[in-house]
Structure formats: structure tokens, C-alpha cells
Short mmCIF file of C-alpha atoms in Angstrom, two decimals:
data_model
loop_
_atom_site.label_atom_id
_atom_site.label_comp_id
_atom_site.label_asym_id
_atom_site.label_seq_id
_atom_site.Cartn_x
_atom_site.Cartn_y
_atom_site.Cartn_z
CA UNK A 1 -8.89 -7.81 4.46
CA UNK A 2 -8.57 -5.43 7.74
CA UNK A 3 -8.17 -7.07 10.90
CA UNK A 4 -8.60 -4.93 13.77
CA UNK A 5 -7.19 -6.65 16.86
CA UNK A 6 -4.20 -5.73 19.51
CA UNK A 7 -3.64 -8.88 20.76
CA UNK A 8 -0.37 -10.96 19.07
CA UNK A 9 -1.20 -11.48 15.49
CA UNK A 10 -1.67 -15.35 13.65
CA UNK A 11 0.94 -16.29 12.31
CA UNK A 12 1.46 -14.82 8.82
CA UNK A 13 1.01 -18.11 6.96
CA UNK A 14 -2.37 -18.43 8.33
CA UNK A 15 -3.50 -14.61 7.80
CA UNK A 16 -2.07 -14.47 4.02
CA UNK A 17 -4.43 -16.88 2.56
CA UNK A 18 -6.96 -14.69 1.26
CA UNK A 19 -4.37 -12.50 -0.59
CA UNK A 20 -2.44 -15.69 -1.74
CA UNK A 21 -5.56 -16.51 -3.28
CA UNK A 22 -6.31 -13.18 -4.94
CA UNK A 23 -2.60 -13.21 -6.38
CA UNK A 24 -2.78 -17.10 -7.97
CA UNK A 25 -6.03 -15.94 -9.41
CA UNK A 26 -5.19 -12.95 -10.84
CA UNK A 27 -2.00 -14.35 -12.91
CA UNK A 28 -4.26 -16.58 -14.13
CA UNK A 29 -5.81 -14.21 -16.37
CA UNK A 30 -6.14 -10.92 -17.64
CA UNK A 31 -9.53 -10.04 -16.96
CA UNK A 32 -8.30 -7.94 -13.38
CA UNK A 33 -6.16 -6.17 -14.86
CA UNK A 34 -8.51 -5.20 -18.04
CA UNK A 35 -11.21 -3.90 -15.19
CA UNK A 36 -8.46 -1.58 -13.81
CA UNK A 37 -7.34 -0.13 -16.81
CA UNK A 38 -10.95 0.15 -18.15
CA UNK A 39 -11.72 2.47 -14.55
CA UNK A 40 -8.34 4.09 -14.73
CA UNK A 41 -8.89 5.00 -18.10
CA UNK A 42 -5.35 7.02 -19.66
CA UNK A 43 -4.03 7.26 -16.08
CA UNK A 44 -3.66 3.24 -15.74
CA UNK A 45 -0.20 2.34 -15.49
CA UNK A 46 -0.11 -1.05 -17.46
CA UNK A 47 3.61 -1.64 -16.48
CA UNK A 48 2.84 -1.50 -13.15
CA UNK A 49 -0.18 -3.28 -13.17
CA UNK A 50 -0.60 -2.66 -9.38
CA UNK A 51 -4.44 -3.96 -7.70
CA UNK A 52 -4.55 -0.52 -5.95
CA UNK A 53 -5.29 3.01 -6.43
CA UNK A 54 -1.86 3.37 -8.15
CA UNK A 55 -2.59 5.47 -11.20
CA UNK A 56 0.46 7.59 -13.45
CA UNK A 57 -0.50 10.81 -10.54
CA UNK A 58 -0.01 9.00 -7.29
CA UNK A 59 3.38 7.51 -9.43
CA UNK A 60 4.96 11.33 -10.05
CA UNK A 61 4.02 12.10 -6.66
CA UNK A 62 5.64 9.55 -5.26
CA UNK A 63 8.63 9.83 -6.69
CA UNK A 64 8.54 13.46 -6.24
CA UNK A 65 7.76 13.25 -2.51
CA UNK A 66 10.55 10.75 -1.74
CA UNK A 67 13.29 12.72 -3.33
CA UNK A 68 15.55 10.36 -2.67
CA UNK A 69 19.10 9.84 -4.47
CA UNK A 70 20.60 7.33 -6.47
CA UNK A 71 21.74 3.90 -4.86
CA UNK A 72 19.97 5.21 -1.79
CA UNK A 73 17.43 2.48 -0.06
CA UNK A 74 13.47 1.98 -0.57
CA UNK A 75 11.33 0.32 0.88
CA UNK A 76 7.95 -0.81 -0.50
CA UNK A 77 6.03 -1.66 2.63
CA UNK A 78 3.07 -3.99 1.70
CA UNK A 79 4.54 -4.41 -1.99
CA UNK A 80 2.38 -7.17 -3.41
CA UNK A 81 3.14 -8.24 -6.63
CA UNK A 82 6.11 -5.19 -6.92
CA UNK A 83 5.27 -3.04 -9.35
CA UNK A 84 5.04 0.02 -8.01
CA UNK A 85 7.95 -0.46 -5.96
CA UNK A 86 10.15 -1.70 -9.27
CA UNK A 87 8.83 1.16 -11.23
CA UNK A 88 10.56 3.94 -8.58
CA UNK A 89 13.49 1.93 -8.33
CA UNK A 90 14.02 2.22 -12.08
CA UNK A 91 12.87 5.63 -12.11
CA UNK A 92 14.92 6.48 -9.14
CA UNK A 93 18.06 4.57 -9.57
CA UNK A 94 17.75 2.99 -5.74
CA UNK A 95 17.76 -0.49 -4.56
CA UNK A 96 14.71 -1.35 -3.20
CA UNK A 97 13.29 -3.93 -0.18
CA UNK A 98 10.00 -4.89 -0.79
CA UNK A 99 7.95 -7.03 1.81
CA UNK A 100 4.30 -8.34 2.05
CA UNK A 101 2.43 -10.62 3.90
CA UNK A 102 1.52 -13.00 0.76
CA UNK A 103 4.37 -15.61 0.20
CA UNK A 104 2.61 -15.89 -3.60
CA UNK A 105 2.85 -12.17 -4.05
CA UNK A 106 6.83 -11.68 -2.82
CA UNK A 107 6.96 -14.83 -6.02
CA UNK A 108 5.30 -12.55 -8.51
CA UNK A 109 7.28 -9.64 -7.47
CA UNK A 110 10.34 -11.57 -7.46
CA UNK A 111 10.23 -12.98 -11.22
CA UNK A 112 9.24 -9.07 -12.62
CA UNK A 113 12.60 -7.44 -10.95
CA UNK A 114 14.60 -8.02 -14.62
CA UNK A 115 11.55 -6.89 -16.10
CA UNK A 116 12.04 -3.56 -14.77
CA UNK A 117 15.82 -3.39 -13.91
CA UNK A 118 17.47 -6.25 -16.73
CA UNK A 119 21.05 -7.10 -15.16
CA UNK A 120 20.67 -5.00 -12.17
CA UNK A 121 18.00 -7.16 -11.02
CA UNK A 122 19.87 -8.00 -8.09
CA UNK A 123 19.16 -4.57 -6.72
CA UNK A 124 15.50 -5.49 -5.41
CA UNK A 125 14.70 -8.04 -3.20
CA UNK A 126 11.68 -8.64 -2.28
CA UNK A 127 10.44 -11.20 1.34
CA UNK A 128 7.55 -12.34 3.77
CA UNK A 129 7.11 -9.60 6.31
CA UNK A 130 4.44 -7.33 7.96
CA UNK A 131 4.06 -4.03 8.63
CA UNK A 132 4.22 -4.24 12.26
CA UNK A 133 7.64 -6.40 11.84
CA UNK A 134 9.39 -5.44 8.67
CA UNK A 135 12.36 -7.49 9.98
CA UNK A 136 14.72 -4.09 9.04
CA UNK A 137 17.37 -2.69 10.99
CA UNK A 138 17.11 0.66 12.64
CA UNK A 139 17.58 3.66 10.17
CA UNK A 140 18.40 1.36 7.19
CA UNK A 141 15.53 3.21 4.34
CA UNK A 142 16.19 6.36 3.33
CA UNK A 143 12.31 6.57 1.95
CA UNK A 144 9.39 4.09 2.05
CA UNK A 145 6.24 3.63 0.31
CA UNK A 146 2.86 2.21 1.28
CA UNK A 147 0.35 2.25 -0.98
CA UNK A 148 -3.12 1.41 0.14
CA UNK A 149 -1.57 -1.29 2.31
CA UNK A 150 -1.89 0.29 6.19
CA UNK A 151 -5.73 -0.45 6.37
CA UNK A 152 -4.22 -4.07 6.16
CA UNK A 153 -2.36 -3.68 9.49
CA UNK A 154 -3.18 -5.49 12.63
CA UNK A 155 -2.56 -2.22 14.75
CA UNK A 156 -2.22 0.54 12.41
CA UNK A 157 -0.20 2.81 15.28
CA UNK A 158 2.28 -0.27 15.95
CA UNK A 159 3.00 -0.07 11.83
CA UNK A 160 3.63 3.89 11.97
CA UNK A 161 5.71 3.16 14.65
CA UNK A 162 7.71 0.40 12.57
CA UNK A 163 7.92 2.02 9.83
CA UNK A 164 9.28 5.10 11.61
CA UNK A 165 12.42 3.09 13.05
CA UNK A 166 13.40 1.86 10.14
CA UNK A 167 13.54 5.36 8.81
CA UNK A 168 17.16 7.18 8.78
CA UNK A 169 17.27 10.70 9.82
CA UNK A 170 16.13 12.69 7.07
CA UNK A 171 14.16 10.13 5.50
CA UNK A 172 10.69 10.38 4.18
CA UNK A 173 7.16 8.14 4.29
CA UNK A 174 4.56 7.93 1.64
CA UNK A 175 1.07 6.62 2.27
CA UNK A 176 -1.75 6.58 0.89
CA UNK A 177 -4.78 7.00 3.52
CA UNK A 178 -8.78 7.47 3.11
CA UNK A 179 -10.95 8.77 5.46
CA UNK A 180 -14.72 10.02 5.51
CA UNK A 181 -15.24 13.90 4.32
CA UNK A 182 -15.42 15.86 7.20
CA UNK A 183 -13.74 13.53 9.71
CA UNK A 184 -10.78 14.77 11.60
CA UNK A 185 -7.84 12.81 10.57
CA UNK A 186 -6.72 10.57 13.53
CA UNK A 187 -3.24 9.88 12.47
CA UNK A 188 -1.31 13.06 13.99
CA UNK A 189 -1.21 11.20 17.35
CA UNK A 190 0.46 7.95 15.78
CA UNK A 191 2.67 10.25 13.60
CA UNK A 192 4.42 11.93 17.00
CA UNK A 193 4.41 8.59 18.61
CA UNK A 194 6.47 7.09 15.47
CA UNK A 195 8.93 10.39 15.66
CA UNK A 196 7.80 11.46 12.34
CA UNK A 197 6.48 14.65 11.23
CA UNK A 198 4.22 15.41 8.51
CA UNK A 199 5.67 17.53 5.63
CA UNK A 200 3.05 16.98 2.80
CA UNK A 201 -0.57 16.07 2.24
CA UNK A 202 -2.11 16.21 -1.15
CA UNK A 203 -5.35 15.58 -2.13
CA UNK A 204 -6.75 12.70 -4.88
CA UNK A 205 -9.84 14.33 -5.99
CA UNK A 206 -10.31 11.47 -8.68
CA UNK A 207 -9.88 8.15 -6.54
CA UNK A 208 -13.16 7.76 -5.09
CA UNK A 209 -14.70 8.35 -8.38
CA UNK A 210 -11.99 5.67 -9.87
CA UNK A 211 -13.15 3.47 -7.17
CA UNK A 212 -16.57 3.35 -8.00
CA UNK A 213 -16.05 2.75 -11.50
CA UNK A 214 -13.94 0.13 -10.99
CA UNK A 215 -16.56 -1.58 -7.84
CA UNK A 216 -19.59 -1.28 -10.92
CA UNK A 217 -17.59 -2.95 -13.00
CA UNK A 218 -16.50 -5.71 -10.97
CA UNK A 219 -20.28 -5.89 -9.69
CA UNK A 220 -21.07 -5.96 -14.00
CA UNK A 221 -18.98 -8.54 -14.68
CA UNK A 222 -19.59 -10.74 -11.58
CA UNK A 223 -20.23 -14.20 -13.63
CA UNK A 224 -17.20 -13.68 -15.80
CA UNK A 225 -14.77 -13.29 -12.61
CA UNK A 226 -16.63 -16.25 -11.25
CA UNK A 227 -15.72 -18.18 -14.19
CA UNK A 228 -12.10 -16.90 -14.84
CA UNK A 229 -11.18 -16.23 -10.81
CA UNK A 230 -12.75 -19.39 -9.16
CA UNK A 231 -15.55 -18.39 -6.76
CA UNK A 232 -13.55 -17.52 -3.68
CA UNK A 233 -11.36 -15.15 -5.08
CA UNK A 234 -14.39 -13.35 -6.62
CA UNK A 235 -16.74 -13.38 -4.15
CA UNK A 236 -14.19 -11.63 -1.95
CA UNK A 237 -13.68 -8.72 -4.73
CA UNK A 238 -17.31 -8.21 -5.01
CA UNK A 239 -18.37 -8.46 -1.19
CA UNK A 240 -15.73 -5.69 -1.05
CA UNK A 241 -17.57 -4.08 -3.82
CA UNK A 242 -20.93 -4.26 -3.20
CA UNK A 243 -20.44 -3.04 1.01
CA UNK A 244 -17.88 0.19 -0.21
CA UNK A 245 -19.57 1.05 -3.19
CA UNK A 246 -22.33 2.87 -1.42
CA UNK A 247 -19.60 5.02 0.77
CA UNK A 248 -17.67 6.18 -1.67
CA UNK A 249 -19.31 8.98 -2.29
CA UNK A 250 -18.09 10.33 1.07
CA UNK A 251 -14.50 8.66 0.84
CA UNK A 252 -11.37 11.39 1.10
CA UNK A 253 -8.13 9.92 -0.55
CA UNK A 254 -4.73 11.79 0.54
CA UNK A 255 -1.37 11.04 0.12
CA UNK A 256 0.68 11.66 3.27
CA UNK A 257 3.87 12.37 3.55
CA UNK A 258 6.08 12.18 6.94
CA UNK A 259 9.78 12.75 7.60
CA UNK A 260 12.15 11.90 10.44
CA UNK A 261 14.18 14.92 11.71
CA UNK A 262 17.48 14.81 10.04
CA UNK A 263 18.99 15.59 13.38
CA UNK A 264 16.55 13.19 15.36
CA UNK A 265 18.22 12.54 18.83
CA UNK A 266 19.29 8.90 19.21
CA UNK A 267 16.27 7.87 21.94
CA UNK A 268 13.75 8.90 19.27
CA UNK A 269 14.91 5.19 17.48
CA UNK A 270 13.22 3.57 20.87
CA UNK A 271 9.53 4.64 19.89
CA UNK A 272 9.44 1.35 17.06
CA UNK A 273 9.85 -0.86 20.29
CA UNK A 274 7.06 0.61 22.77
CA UNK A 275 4.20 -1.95 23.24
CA UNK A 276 1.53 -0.92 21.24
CA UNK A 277 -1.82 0.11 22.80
CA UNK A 278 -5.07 -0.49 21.95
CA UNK A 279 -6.72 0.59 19.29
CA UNK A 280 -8.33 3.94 19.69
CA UNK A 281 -11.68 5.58 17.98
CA UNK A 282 -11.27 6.83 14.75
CA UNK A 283 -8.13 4.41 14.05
CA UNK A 284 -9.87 2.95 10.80
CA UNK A 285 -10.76 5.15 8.38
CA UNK A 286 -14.88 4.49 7.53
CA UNK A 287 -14.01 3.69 4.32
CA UNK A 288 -10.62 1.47 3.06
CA UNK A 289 -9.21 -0.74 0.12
CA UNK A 290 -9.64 -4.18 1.01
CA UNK A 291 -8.36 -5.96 -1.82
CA UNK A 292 -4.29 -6.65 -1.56
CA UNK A 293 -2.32 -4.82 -3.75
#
């Protein structure tokens, strides 16, 4: 669900709906998480069980891209149910922040953390937030994540810009992004803007090819998520699957990764509080994950 407006957003109860849906549905059964694992294949992280691109790959990159220390802070920006962000906080040995825009997902998230940490559960906490307003002090993460979660952003610049003051000196961003082969990536501008330099950017051959396995099969077994889903939940997954399946052939996956200068001068902190402008061409990628996370 990408909304592409620079006005002031609804109010988060009202734009969540859609993804609190998705999430109720989904812990109802098993049947999401069997199509994922069936596209994924041997790089399907059951653990993590994550509704995104999240395979074992994008996990050791992650984690390798962050390099961040133990008992140092992480955030998972646009966590939904919290896998992926519990996973690197086990692996890592940080605490961990987690927010997202679904109340039902922050739940979900909530009730895994002793899955993943036992009596250091207290470590994560997880809470209703956007991207735009992560509710975060200045400089308090020393890395974040956000997988497949931007495209979700009312102004997509106003995030980078968020995420970037929250961001200590020294600190590191992961996203995922997608964009059409060919196209010239229009993030650079929002990058400088947010005081954050790019440092990495490696490729995902395999994730548009994961992505149309995964949209055939959800497009296959239409009647079954129907039945199992309840017909809201489904006919969102396969609208989504039936208008991106025939782009995804031209779909470019990356993971980005951006760092704030470890001796960033004090005014660069001010950038998170500009008024965001307008959207500009190019902003939205031609092709993006829709379903939340």
C-alpha cells in the first residue's frame, strides 16, 4: 500500500487498516508462509518468517553491513511482525526498537521477542510509529534497517530525512530499494539532504525472479487464500500480484547502504526537521513491494 501524497498524513489508525488486516489473516494460518518458503526455496528463513524479500542473503548482508557492536542500538524501521529485526538482535547481541504503522503487527512482534532472545526479552521493544515520525531522539541508533518498507512512506525524502536524525555519527542505514533496469537511481538527492552518504550498494540478482514465483503462486492458489485469508486480505495480495507480475521482469533490487559522518558537524542533526517538499519525478521506483512486511 504506497501512498504518494505531501500533504499531512491520516492519522495512522486510519492508514494501518489494510496491513492490520493482512497481519490477523496471516496468523490465522499457514498457508502465507508455505507460499514464501515454496518461492524462496533453501534461502527461506522459516524463523524469520518475514512477508518480504527477506531471504538467508539479504540476512548476512545485513548484519554484515551494519557492523554494529554488542549492546549497541537497532532500529527496525517498518518492522512488521519482527522477525527480521529479532533475528539481528540475537545475532548481533544489540537491543533493538522496532516500529510500524500496524498496531496488530507491533502485537505479533511483541509476543515473538522471547522466542528469539528467552530472558533477555526485555531488550526489544517494539511500538506504533512511521517512518516520517519514528518518535526517536536525535542520534539515539547506532544502525537501522528497512526492509522493503520505504515504498510504504507518505514522502519517501521526509523518511530519509528521519531516519538520518535519528542516526549517531558513525552510524549506518540498510534499505532495501527497487527500481526499473536502466533508470537512474533518484535517491542521491534525498541521501545529501538526510546528511548521509552512501558507502555500499549490492545487487539481488535473484529477487525479481523470487518475486515472480512467489506472485504465480499466489495467482495459483487464489481460491485457497480466499478461503483461508477472507476475501479482503486476498484480493489485496493478488491485485498486487496480478498488476507487478508483468514488471518484474524489468525490476532492479539493491540493498543500500548509507552512513552518517562520524565527525558530522552538529547543524547536520537540523536536516530531519526541514519541511519536506513535494514529491519529485522519479521518487517511486516503477516497480515496489506492496504487501506489509
Amino acid at each position: 500500500m504506497n501512498t504518494t501524497s505531501s500533504t499531512t498524513p491520516a492519522p495512522v489508525q486510519g492508514r494501518s487498516a489494510q496491513y492490520d488486516a493482512f497481519h490477523a489473516a496471516r496468523a490465522r494460518t499457514n498457508l502465507v508462509t508455505s507460499l514464501y518458503a515454496q518461492a524462496m526455496g533453501e534461502d527461506y528463513p522459516v524463523e524469520v518468517a518475514a512477508s518480504s524479500s527477506c531471504d538467508w542473503p539479504l540476512l548476512g548482508l545485513l548484519a554484515a553491513r551494519l557492523r554494529m557492536r554488542p549492546s549497541q542500538l537497532l532500529v527496525d524501521a517498518g518492522c512488521g511482525a519482527g522477525g527480521i529485526g529479532l533475528w539481528l538482535a540475537r545475532a548481533l547481541a544489540v537491543r533493538l526498537d522496532g516500529f510500524d504503522l500496524s498496531p496488530v503487527a507491533i502485537a505479533q512482534a511483541t509476543g515473538r521477542r522471547a522466542h528469539f532472545l528467552g530472558q533477555a526479552a526485555n531488550r526489544a521493544v517494539f511500538r506504533v510509529a512511521e517512518l516520517e515520525n519514528t518518535g526517536l531522539a536525535d542520534g539515539a541508533a547506532h544502525g537501522i534497517v528497512c526492509v522493503d518498507a520505504l515504498g510504504g512512506a507518505t514522502d519517501r525524502a521526509a523518511a530519509l530525512r528521519e531516519l538520518g536524525r535519528v542516526l549517531t555519527p558513525g552510524g549506518r542505514l540498510v534499505v532495501t530499494r527497487a527500481l526499473r533496469q536502466g533508470a537512474e537511481p533518484a535517491w542521491h538527492e534525498q541521501v545529501a539532504a538526510a546528511g548521509l552518504t552512501q558507502e555500499h550498494l549490492d545487487e539481488r540478482p535473484g529477487e525479481a525472479a523470487m518475486w515472480a514465483r512467489l506472485y504465480q503462486l499466489w495467482i495459483t492458489h487464489a481460491d485457497q487464500l480466499r478461503h483461508e485469508l477472507g476475501e479482503a486480505p486476498a484480493e489485496n495480495m493478488l491485485s498486487e500480484a496480478h498488476r507487478m507480475l508483468p514488471q518484474i521482469r524489468g525490476r532492479r533490487a539493491v540493498l543500500l547502504t548509507f552512513r552518517r559522518s562520524p565527525d558530522a558537524p552538529a547543524e547536520v542533526w537540523s536536516a530531519g526537521r526541514i519541511a519536506a517538499p513535494g514529491r519529485h519525478p522519479g521518487d517511486r521506483p516503477a516497480s515496489s513491494k506492496e504487501t506489509p512486511q
